[in-house]
Structures are given as structure tokens and as C-alpha cells.
Amino acid sequence: MGVETIESDEIDAEAVLGSAVERREDPALITGEAEYTDDIQRPGMTHMAVLRSQYGHAEIEGIDTSAAEEIDGVLGVYTADDIDVPGKIPTGWQLTDLKNSDRPMLATDRVRHVGEAIAVAVAEDRYTAQDAVDQIDVDYDRLDATTDQTDALDGDAPLVHESFEDNVAFDFELGDAEATDDAFENAAHTAEVDLTNQRLLPNAMEPRAAVADYKPNSGDLELDLTTQNPHLHRLLLSGVIDVPEQKIHVRAPEVGGGFGSKAPLYPDEALASWCSMQVEHPVKWTASRSEGYLTDAQARDHQTTGEIAMDEDGSILGVRVNTVANIGAYLSIFAAAIPTVLYAPLLSGQYEIPAIHCNVVGSFTHTVPVDLYRGAGRPEALFVVERLITLAAREVDMDPAEFRRQNFISSGDFPYETPVAVTYDSGDYEPALDRALEMVGYDDLRERQEELREEGRYLGIGLSSYIEACGLAPSKMATQLGAQAGLWENGVVRVHPGGKVTAFCGTSGHGQGHRTTYAQIVADELGVPYDDIEIVESDTDEVPEGRGTYGSRSASVGGSALATSAQKVVEKARKIAAHQLEADPEDIDFEGGEFGVAGAPERSMTIQEVTQEAYLARDIPDGMEPGLEETSFYDPENFVFPFGTHIAVVEVDPESGEIDFENYVAVDDVGPQINPKIVEGQVHGGVAQGVGQALYEGAEYDSNGSLLTGSMQDYTVPKAEHVPAMETDNTVTPSPHNPLGVKGVGEAGTIAAPQAVVNAVTDALQPFGIDHIDMPLSSEAVWGAVNDSAVADGGHEDDDESETADETGGEN
Ligand code: MCN
């Protein structure tokens, strides 16, 4: 099942884009040849361990490091008092009007979340470093904590930052409040939902790690890092440890997944770098899994009220959304953008909605900071939209598929300007819905659902017609939305004198298969064989600049940077070919790697022959520089807006609360696919994470700020057996905004899946009158909802025999 791969020698040179060529990354990854950060050994390498706060909120009255310092093999023990550099981790990069606090590399007089770094020890080996940390004595004065974002807004709540008058980090609004109020006043029907988009913990296979090697003589810092964005890390780190940017050399070896959590700069990597400067040895730090749970930026954590207004015929008039977002103890670097500019502009979904208004309050709490995690803002938005759409269909008594169809933005209306500040590039929503309905056999399923209900079995069908904004981020759009930085991408294409090619891109893949798909892009543009193309990423010394990989930006922004540079190479080569063939450049055709004079096919040169001439430079056009290498800084015009419909089919056992998947279909439109196998893999991985959120995952804190789900024993990461077998298909609607027409796919499944599953489960439980259950839909949560429901027996008994919960005091 699924897309069949081909080997690279089977690629059709005419159709290299769109080939499901095997990922060239995989042999090294699956044979153990690949090098990860923790594999790196350097002569004289030492190890760092970090002492972390055991309290969510406490005053630090004193730290005694003397016992730690006396341990054999310990090179240094440091606290905030020792730090002689600025030492502040950058926070809240996006948005103006933020209440932004300092985030110290090591806590000074107060800790604000469990896991916050207080002291570090560097020793000859990892175990000694940990022993040293265990010997550090901290005198805490424990303080009351606040962990729930709504409670934190209460006037009596403990302040997370004493310098602010309250715990509000930002208060953001988008859309037209007045027009939305009018829509609700004129509505014939309304529906409403209060929902929690629970906090998640990221779970990349490889924990975060760093090997920092400071060279005191030259002043250079070599830093191997689990990063998604080496250049940004270099830029940010430079200010923290006061080393000039050009003296910092960041390299990401193989990175075992990140899902956003390896994009921010954390205190730990900065500490490893600074410690290497102190001990003048290489310093390695690798997080344990539990340490990752206490320090990796966490995700989601929204409390939301969503409302939708319809007219008599079920056309949507307005949507109103109020969200309180928990951003944790500090505004991590991208944190302010996630519940705001990556959330509110998506609230139109695939629908024509005349009026939308959204208010988001970001609230400081004594919890680990929240930041990027697969989807970042967009899963939260689409969860609200698609839950509301499902409830709205129910309210107006329409089939959920038909309700969606009736309200879709029509294919003739693109580019489509939403009332929430974005313009969708292209879209055609009905074919994806239709294909998904066809794949599940929707009409038959609805009939079977009815029949099964008669037998007391509860089948549910959940639709999710999602939209996504990705390709972060056009500078113009980003700054219009209030962000303080645009996210272009750099691509260099170098054709070597022998005709082989190295292409360099400022993105930094960590599982997405860029070395495969980028080679396909360059091969297609240059007409050079795929196997002759080498791709370089993830190294600040090799790649001139870059903004990294997140926000499903690499294909549409990084790939476009490479395509643009390759096109510039072709244009230069065309001039050389014209000169050599004694023709006008305008009369030179280029196809399949060959330059030929129009109408005279015998007069032609291959791109390899032209390259040789470019380097020999014995006969190139006057004034032209030798060589064949081009650079682009590609800044997209707009986001790209992939979309699709996913449908989950489940059976729910109301007596045990268990949920069984019968089917899961995903129809996604990511524009033309560079590599359909990689696209399929990305959708599978994304859906697995979305199903994880829907059914299993959820971080819990107690009221003191202790993380109750601090290990995989308490936090359920779905295993293969928990993820439904899925069928995927695609429609193809190119984006007009980039030279490849591509839209991102890396987050699609995660954005689509949670509401498909929740819609399916609540559809199954309609006979019990259950419209919403907060995620994760554990058996206990489902069983509890059924138990509390007003219709105790799912309505399948004869009316006169059935009891309602009201009659039984809410219990059965
Ligand atoms: N692609 C394609 N055709 C398209 C679009 C994309 O063939 N029309 C290919 C791309 O060339 C690339 C892959 O699909 O090889 C994903 O591309 P894109 O959607 O541009 O996303 P990015 O490469 O920028 O990856 C980021 C995205 C995000 S935001 C998260 S989070 C995520 C994800 O990718 N984290 C991942 N996928 C992941 N996959 C793995 N294995 N590990 C992670 O940490």
C-alpha cells in the first residue's frame, strides 16, 4: 500500500519533479552510519550537567557549591553570580506591545518553573558532572505558584514576574468586533463550544544536545547542535555570550527530529558554550528524556470559547473566538506569534465567513515556556473552526459534509481575502472533500451507522476540512501581521568545473528529506542528473545565511531559493552558450540540460560543456565573470495555504469508553508534489501526532507547578499500534506565489487530525447527546462523558424503557 518508491537510476529525467525517488538520507540513518551530536567526541572533551529547580516558584536564598567543587574530576561549578556576559536568552521576538521579561541563562534570585537552570557543573565525564550537581545545595524559599492560564489572570494570583502588575503577557485582537456582534444579532442559529486545547510535550527521538568547543587562541567557538536553524542560533547566541557572530561556527549534525522544539535558543546550549569558554575544553551536554520534558518548549495550551452564527439556511454569518493562551514562565522566542498571528488569521478555515473577531490573552504561569510545536497556532485554530463547523451543522440539522460544502469559499474566488488579515493564494476545496467522502464510502457509512445504532453499537464519522498557512514567512506579510522579522531563505547553486553540482540552502532538515527533494528541484532546473547533485544544509560555515526549518517553509521558501539560483545559473550559462554558438541569447533554447540554437538543433552544447567554458574563461562574453555559481535571498510574496479533508471513522464502546479506528483517510492538497513518497510520509507522521493529541497526550501540572507527566510512564506517546492505518490521496492546486507552485506538507496531518478524531467520537456519541469532550479522549474521559450524559442508554432502547440521567441523578 502507499506510494511505491523508485531508485535514483530509474528517475525519468523529464519528470524528476514528482518522482517518488527513495530518500537518499535513509541508508546512513538506518545503518547507524549517521552522526548525531551525542556521537561526537573531541580530544579533551568534558561534560556539563545542569542543576534544575525542583519548584515551580521559589526565592533562591543561597546556593552552596563547595561540596560539588571538591569532587575529583570537576573542572568548574557555576551559578548566576559567575556569569560575566549578558547571559540573557532572547525572548518574545515577535509582536510589538509585549510584556517581555528577562530570561537568564541561570536563575538569579528566583525560579519560575520546575526545571529552570540554577547552576551547572563541568567535569571530566558525564557521571561526575551529575554527581557534582547532586551535591549543590540550594536554599529555596518556596512561594505559591499559578499554573492555569485563566486562574493566573485573577487579581489574587501570584505574579510570575514581580516587575509587572499582572500576568498578562499580551492582549491581541484581530478582526472586526462590531461586524461580528452584528452577525450574531442577526443570526437565526448559533452554536458555541468551550474547549481546551491541552498542553503537549514534544517528543523528538533525539533529545537536545550540544558540543561546544571554544578555541581560546583564535576566539572561535565551534558548536555542534541539535538545531533546526543554525544561523539563527548563531545570531542569538552571539548576543548571549558576547562572541562575535563570525567567530561562532554552528553545525547541526544529523538531528533526530525536532517538531519545532529545536528551533528556540535555550539556556542549556548557551551554557555549554559559555562553560567551554571557562574551562577551555570542549563541553558536551545531552539532555536526558526527563530533562527534556522539563526544559523543551511545550506546546498548545489554549482555553477557548468559540461561537458561530448562521442564517436560516445554514450560511455562516460570523465567528467569535476568545482564547486564553498559557505561555509559561517566559515568552520563549517565537511564543508570542503562535497564539496570535499564526492562530487568528486561520479562523476563516475553508469557509466564506463575512465577520470574524478573535481576542487572545497570553498569560504567564509557573510552567515551562510554550513555543513552536508542529503546527504551532494552526492546529489550535483549525480545532476551533472544525469543531464549530461540526456543531453548526448539527444546530441547523444539516449533514456535516453538506454544511461544509455549502459554506466553502468557491474555487472562483481566489485569491480570497479573509476578514482576518490574510489572502489565501489558491484553493479548490470541494474536490478534496469529495475524494475523501468517496474513499470512506460516506453515504453507505451513514446508513450503516443508523443500522448499528439499532444494535447498540456506535460508529462515528468525523470530518476535518482544514487550511494551513505555511511557508514562513514573507517579510511583507509577517511585518504587516505585527512580527518583527521576515523569514526569507538563502540558496546557492554551484556548478563545479566538471559539471557536478553542490547546492547550499539555509534551511536545516531534521527528518524531512531535504537532500532528496532539493536535489530533485535542482536537477529539474538544470537538467543535470539527480545523482550529480549534492545538497548542503545545516552549517553556518558552508551556507552563507539561513533562517532554518519550521513552519513548513523549506519546500516553498528554501526550495524556491534554490530554484531561483538555478534559474540564474541557466541564464548565465545561456549567455555563454550563445557566445560560443554565435547566436543571440534570446535564440537559445534550454531543455533537458542542453542549450540549442532555435531552429538549428545541430548547434547545441550541454550544460556540462558550458560549465567547462565558464571556468576555462578563454572565450566567454566580454565583461562576464568566470565561474558558474549563483545566490538568491528568496523572500516569498505571500504564505502558501495548503488544505484538504481528513475523515476519521471510529467505533466507540460506551461501556468502556474505548475507541477503535475503522478507517482514516487523508486527502491533502500541497500543490505539486516534489516527491510523493516524502509527502505521504510527512502526512503519516503528522496524523500520528494529531491522533496522539486527540487520544493520548496531555501534560499535567499540579497547583505548585510540578509536572505530573514528567516521564513517558505518565505521558503517553502513541506507538505504532495506536495510530490508525490510513489511506492518503491528493488533489493538486498550485500556489501562484512561488516558482515551484508548491505548498508545505510538514504540518498538514497534525493540523488536520485532532478534530477529525474528536468529531468522529462525538458523532458516534450523538445518541447520548454528547457534543464535546476535551482532548485527550481517553477511555476514562469518554466513559465519563457517557456516564454523565442526559441520555443514559444512547437512545437505542424503547423510549418508554429508557431512563435519562436526570431521572437517575446523573448516574447510571
Ligand atoms: N515536499 C514535497 N512536495 C511538496 C511540499 C513538500 O515533496 N509540495 C517535501 C519537501 O521538499 C520536504 C518535505 O516534503 O522534503 C517537507 O517539506 P515542507 O512542508 O516544506 O516542511 P519543512 O521541510 O520546512 O519541514 C518542517 C515541518 C515542520 S514545521 C515540522 S514541526 C516537522 C515536519 O516538517 N517536523 C518534523 N516534519 C518532520 N519530519 C520529521 N521526520 N521530523 C520532524 O521533526
Tab-separated table of C-alpha atoms and ligand atoms in Angstrom, residues 18-19 23 25 204 228 255-262 372-376 378 468 470-472 507-518 520-521 537 548-559 642 669-682 685-686 689 740-748 750, ligand 1:
chain	number	residue	atom	x	y	z
A	18	GLY	CA	7.161	14.374	-8.892
A	19	SER	CA	9.298	11.205	-8.766
A	23	ARG	CA	15.226	9.183	0.258
A	25	GLU	CA	19.210	10.177	3.643
A	204	ALA	CA	11.708	14.104	19.161
A	228	GLN	CA	16.569	23.376	13.244
A	255	VAL	CA	19.161	15.736	14.018
A	256	GLY	CA	16.707	13.117	15.212
A	257	GLY	CA	13.542	15.148	14.775
A	258	GLY	CA	12.603	18.445	16.310
A	259	PHE	CA	8.949	19.212	15.575
A	260	GLY	CA	9.657	22.839	16.413
A	261	SER	CA	11.233	22.163	19.795
A	262	LYS	CA	14.776	22.550	18.454
A	372	LEU	CA	6.794	26.100	18.418
A	373	TYR	CA	5.442	22.582	18.062
A	374	ARG	CA	4.308	21.007	14.783
A	375	GLY	CA	1.541	23.259	13.500
A	376	ALA	CA	2.127	25.978	16.128
A	378	ARG	CA	-2.680	26.451	13.235
A	468	GLU	CA	-2.964	25.931	6.807
A	470	CYS	CA	2.834	27.950	5.864
A	471	GLY	CA	5.997	28.885	4.065
A	472	LEU	CA	7.004	31.183	6.936
A	507	THR	CA	17.058	25.615	5.819
A	508	SER	CA	18.083	22.783	8.117
A	509	GLY	CA	16.297	19.485	7.613
A	510	HIS	CA	15.991	17.120	10.550
A	511	GLY	CA	13.975	14.271	9.090
A	512	GLN	CA	12.133	15.848	6.164
A	513	GLY	CA	14.300	14.501	3.334
A	514	HIS	CA	15.599	17.810	2.007
A	515	ARG	CA	18.724	16.305	0.475
A	516	THR	CA	16.431	14.252	-1.728
A	517	THR	CA	13.793	16.796	-2.671
A	518	TYR	CA	16.222	19.702	-3.109
A	520	GLN	CA	15.140	16.872	-7.441
A	521	ILE	CA	14.449	20.611	-7.691
A	537	GLU	CA	22.486	22.456	4.736
A	548	GLY	CA	16.067	27.323	9.130
A	549	THR	CA	13.343	24.713	9.021
A	550	TYR	CA	9.995	25.159	10.757
A	551	GLY	CA	6.589	26.428	9.650
A	552	SER	CA	6.661	24.029	6.669
A	553	ARG	CA	8.766	26.542	4.821
A	554	SER	CA	11.575	24.531	3.323
A	555	ALA	CA	9.979	23.386	0.067
A	556	SER	CA	8.206	26.637	-0.732
A	557	VAL	CA	10.831	29.105	0.541
A	558	GLY	CA	14.123	27.149	0.616
A	559	GLY	CA	13.238	25.147	-2.492
A	642	PRO	CA	-2.355	24.051	1.724
A	669	ASP	CA	-3.543	19.489	-1.446
A	670	VAL	CA	0.019	20.702	-1.099
A	671	GLY	CA	0.277	21.875	-4.676
A	672	PRO	CA	2.554	19.883	-6.974
A	673	GLN	CA	4.460	17.231	-5.039
A	674	ILE	CA	8.201	17.235	-5.428
A	675	ASN	CA	8.367	13.702	-4.049
A	676	PRO	CA	5.068	11.882	-3.412
A	677	LYS	CA	6.691	9.324	-1.077
A	678	ILE	CA	8.060	12.071	1.141
A	679	VAL	CA	4.714	13.860	1.065
A	680	GLU	CA	2.979	10.651	2.109
A	681	GLY	CA	5.491	10.118	4.915
A	682	GLN	CA	5.009	13.648	6.176
A	685	GLY	CA	3.859	11.385	10.703
A	686	GLY	CA	1.673	14.450	11.084
A	689	GLN	CA	0.970	13.365	16.136
A	740	LEU	CA	7.541	25.730	-7.952
A	741	GLY	CA	3.845	26.230	-7.149
A	742	VAL	CA	4.405	24.115	-4.026
A	743	LYS	CA	2.737	24.403	-0.656
A	744	GLY	CA	4.104	22.920	2.567
A	745	VAL	CA	3.184	19.490	3.882
A	746	GLY	CA	5.233	19.070	7.060
A	747	GLU	CA	2.451	20.056	9.447
A	748	ALA	CA	-0.668	19.185	7.445
A	750	THR	CA	-1.035	17.429	12.699
B	1	MCN	N1	7.589	18.408	-0.127
B	1	MCN	C1	7.263	17.873	-1.350
B	1	MCN	N2	6.251	18.448	-2.072
B	1	MCN	C2	5.556	19.498	-1.592
B	1	MCN	C3	5.864	20.018	-0.318
B	1	MCN	C4	6.909	19.451	0.386
B	1	MCN	O1	7.858	16.883	-1.783
B	1	MCN	N3	4.582	20.045	-2.290
B	1	MCN	C5	8.689	17.839	0.654
B	1	MCN	C6	9.789	18.874	0.932
B	1	MCN	O2	10.669	19.050	-0.096
B	1	MCN	C7	10.414	18.317	2.202
B	1	MCN	C8	9.203	17.738	2.941
B	1	MCN	O3	8.215	17.481	1.936
B	1	MCN	O4	11.334	17.322	1.883
B	1	MCN	C9	8.605	18.725	3.975
B	1	MCN	O5	8.548	19.977	3.374
B	1	MCN	P1	7.859	21.279	3.996
B	1	MCN	O6	6.411	21.090	4.073
B	1	MCN	O7	8.379	22.436	3.258
B	1	MCN	O8	8.359	21.312	5.516
B	1	MCN	P2	9.826	21.581	6.062
B	1	MCN	O9	10.776	20.782	5.287
B	1	MCN	O10	10.047	23.025	6.254
B	1	MCN	O11	9.741	20.851	7.461
B	1	MCN	C10	9.168	21.456	8.588
B	1	MCN	C11	7.968	20.680	9.044
B	1	MCN	C12	7.611	21.067	10.391
B	1	MCN	S1	7.192	22.675	10.643
B	1	MCN	C13	7.666	20.175	11.418
B	1	MCN	S2	7.266	20.641	13.002
B	1	MCN	C14	8.072	18.833	11.181
B	1	MCN	C15	7.909	18.405	9.801
B	1	MCN	O12	8.267	19.282	8.940
B	1	MCN	N4	8.993	18.244	11.936
B	1	MCN	C16	9.485	17.021	11.534
B	1	MCN	N5	8.184	17.134	9.532
B	1	MCN	C17	9.050	16.438	10.302
B	1	MCN	N6	9.517	15.239	9.918
B	1	MCN	C18	10.437	14.622	10.678
B	1	MCN	N7	10.871	13.414	10.277
B	1	MCN	N8	10.930	15.167	11.819
B	1	MCN	C19	10.479	16.342	12.268
B	1	MCN	O13	10.974	16.877	13.369
